[in-house]
């Protein structure tokens, strides 16, 4: 039995993952934020060539490195909830027809979360687009199938 205390909440964009994680944090649970939105917002301000719609491969490497750093710094002795995990990134490589990097695949093998994963399904009533979340609800639903 896996006694790992690092749990992942996953699902497509706009499915309520972050709101759920923020509420758990408010209740005193240790959490790790996804951070992708903040990274994209910063890249937009800087007009970065590594935005996901400009250079998906490089963007994914940035996100994978972030997920590894988050995993390594998170507590091993207390329950910790992650807003997304490393395996999600494999789905995002595949979404754009890219081969996942060896670094990503190795990280997924080395840095293991708890066996139980919490999945937030697509939720049309709360889904919204903006300058960061550009995909349609239909595309987000397809992404949900990939991360599942």
XYZ file of C-alpha atoms in Angstrom:
148
model
C 0.000 0.000 0.000
C 1.255 3.447 -0.964
C 1.472 5.681 2.136
C 2.424 8.728 0.117
C 0.697 11.837 1.464
C 1.013 13.907 -1.717
C -2.376 13.949 -3.437
C -3.268 15.447 -6.818
C -6.442 17.185 -7.892
C -6.582 17.138 -11.677
C -8.963 17.816 -14.537
C -9.311 20.233 -17.405
C -8.943 23.997 -17.250
C -11.928 25.722 -15.717
C -13.249 22.668 -13.864
C -12.952 24.175 -10.387
C -9.643 22.582 -9.327
C -8.046 25.787 -8.156
C -11.153 26.931 -6.260
C -11.260 23.559 -4.513
C -7.557 23.713 -3.616
C -7.933 27.295 -2.352
C -10.834 26.238 -0.100
C -8.796 23.330 1.279
C -5.969 25.757 2.003
C -8.412 28.090 3.769
C -9.431 25.119 5.933
C -5.802 24.527 6.951
C -4.761 21.763 4.542
C -1.266 22.070 3.060
C -1.600 22.794 -0.659
C 0.559 23.494 -3.691
C -0.871 25.944 -6.221
C -0.790 25.113 -9.915
C 0.988 28.341 -10.838
C 0.520 28.006 -14.594
C -1.809 31.015 -14.817
C 0.720 33.241 -13.042
C 3.530 31.997 -15.283
C 1.486 32.724 -18.418
C 0.438 36.161 -17.126
C 4.095 37.006 -16.469
C 5.079 35.752 -19.925
C 2.354 37.880 -21.537
C 3.638 40.993 -19.728
C 7.181 40.200 -20.900
C 6.045 39.215 -24.420
C 7.932 35.956 -23.878
C 8.642 33.696 -26.856
C 7.858 30.748 -24.544
C 4.107 31.299 -24.247
C 2.259 28.012 -24.780
C 0.723 29.192 -28.049
C 4.142 30.300 -29.327
C 6.457 27.506 -28.157
C 4.617 24.628 -26.461
C 7.758 22.476 -26.095
C 9.706 25.126 -24.185
C 6.644 26.154 -22.181
C 6.108 22.547 -21.077
C 9.723 22.292 -19.917
C 9.235 25.401 -17.773
C 6.077 23.937 -16.238
C 7.637 20.497 -15.652
C 10.579 22.107 -13.854
C 8.094 24.037 -11.707
C 6.174 20.844 -10.857
C 9.415 19.051 -9.891
C 10.452 21.954 -7.648
C 6.984 21.990 -6.059
C 7.121 18.236 -5.427
C 10.598 18.323 -3.904
C 9.807 21.213 -1.562
C 6.409 19.870 -0.401
C 6.134 18.115 2.943
C 6.548 14.333 3.028
C 5.217 14.072 6.566
C 1.864 15.849 6.178
C -0.989 15.470 3.726
C -0.391 17.889 0.867
C -2.793 18.586 -2.003
C -1.399 19.556 -5.413
C -3.359 21.549 -7.977
C -2.213 19.355 -10.901
C 0.719 16.967 -10.950
C 3.569 15.943 -13.202
C 1.526 13.360 -15.170
C -0.792 16.179 -16.300
C 2.104 17.556 -18.293
C 2.336 14.403 -20.401
C -1.248 15.103 -21.481
C -0.361 18.658 -22.447
C 2.552 17.503 -24.566
C 0.278 14.999 -26.317
C -2.475 17.592 -26.743
C -0.289 19.422 -29.241
C 1.110 16.318 -30.890
C 4.455 16.596 -29.122
C 6.494 13.782 -27.667
C 6.871 14.252 -23.904
C 10.429 15.184 -22.997
C 12.639 12.563 -21.374
C 12.977 14.933 -18.430
C 9.183 14.919 -17.990
C 8.900 11.142 -18.305
C 11.779 10.590 -15.877
C 10.275 13.065 -13.405
C 6.927 11.246 -13.541
C 8.695 7.996 -12.649
C 10.889 9.478 -9.933
C 8.438 11.818 -8.187
C 5.374 9.757 -7.297
C 2.159 11.045 -5.783
C -0.379 9.052 -3.762
C -2.246 6.373 -5.705
C -5.597 8.101 -5.216
C -6.111 11.010 -7.609
C -9.057 13.403 -7.426
C -10.527 14.309 -10.819
C -12.642 17.411 -11.487
C -14.750 16.804 -14.606
C -15.555 19.504 -17.170
C -18.124 21.890 -15.714
C -19.810 24.060 -18.372
C -21.655 26.253 -15.852
C -18.425 27.676 -14.436
C -16.148 27.534 -17.491
C -14.889 30.907 -18.775
C -12.320 32.054 -21.319
C -9.917 34.935 -20.832
C -6.506 36.088 -22.026
C -4.817 33.150 -20.299
C -7.440 30.415 -20.735
C -8.002 30.637 -24.470
C -9.346 27.178 -25.328
C -13.050 26.547 -25.875
C -15.081 24.450 -23.446
C -15.050 21.681 -26.060
C -11.238 21.731 -26.156
C -11.053 21.826 -22.363
C -13.327 18.762 -22.253
C -10.976 16.977 -24.658
C -8.076 17.933 -22.371
C -9.976 16.346 -19.470
C -9.991 13.063 -21.373
C -6.222 13.346 -21.861
C -5.408 13.990 -18.195
C -7.783 11.292 -16.995
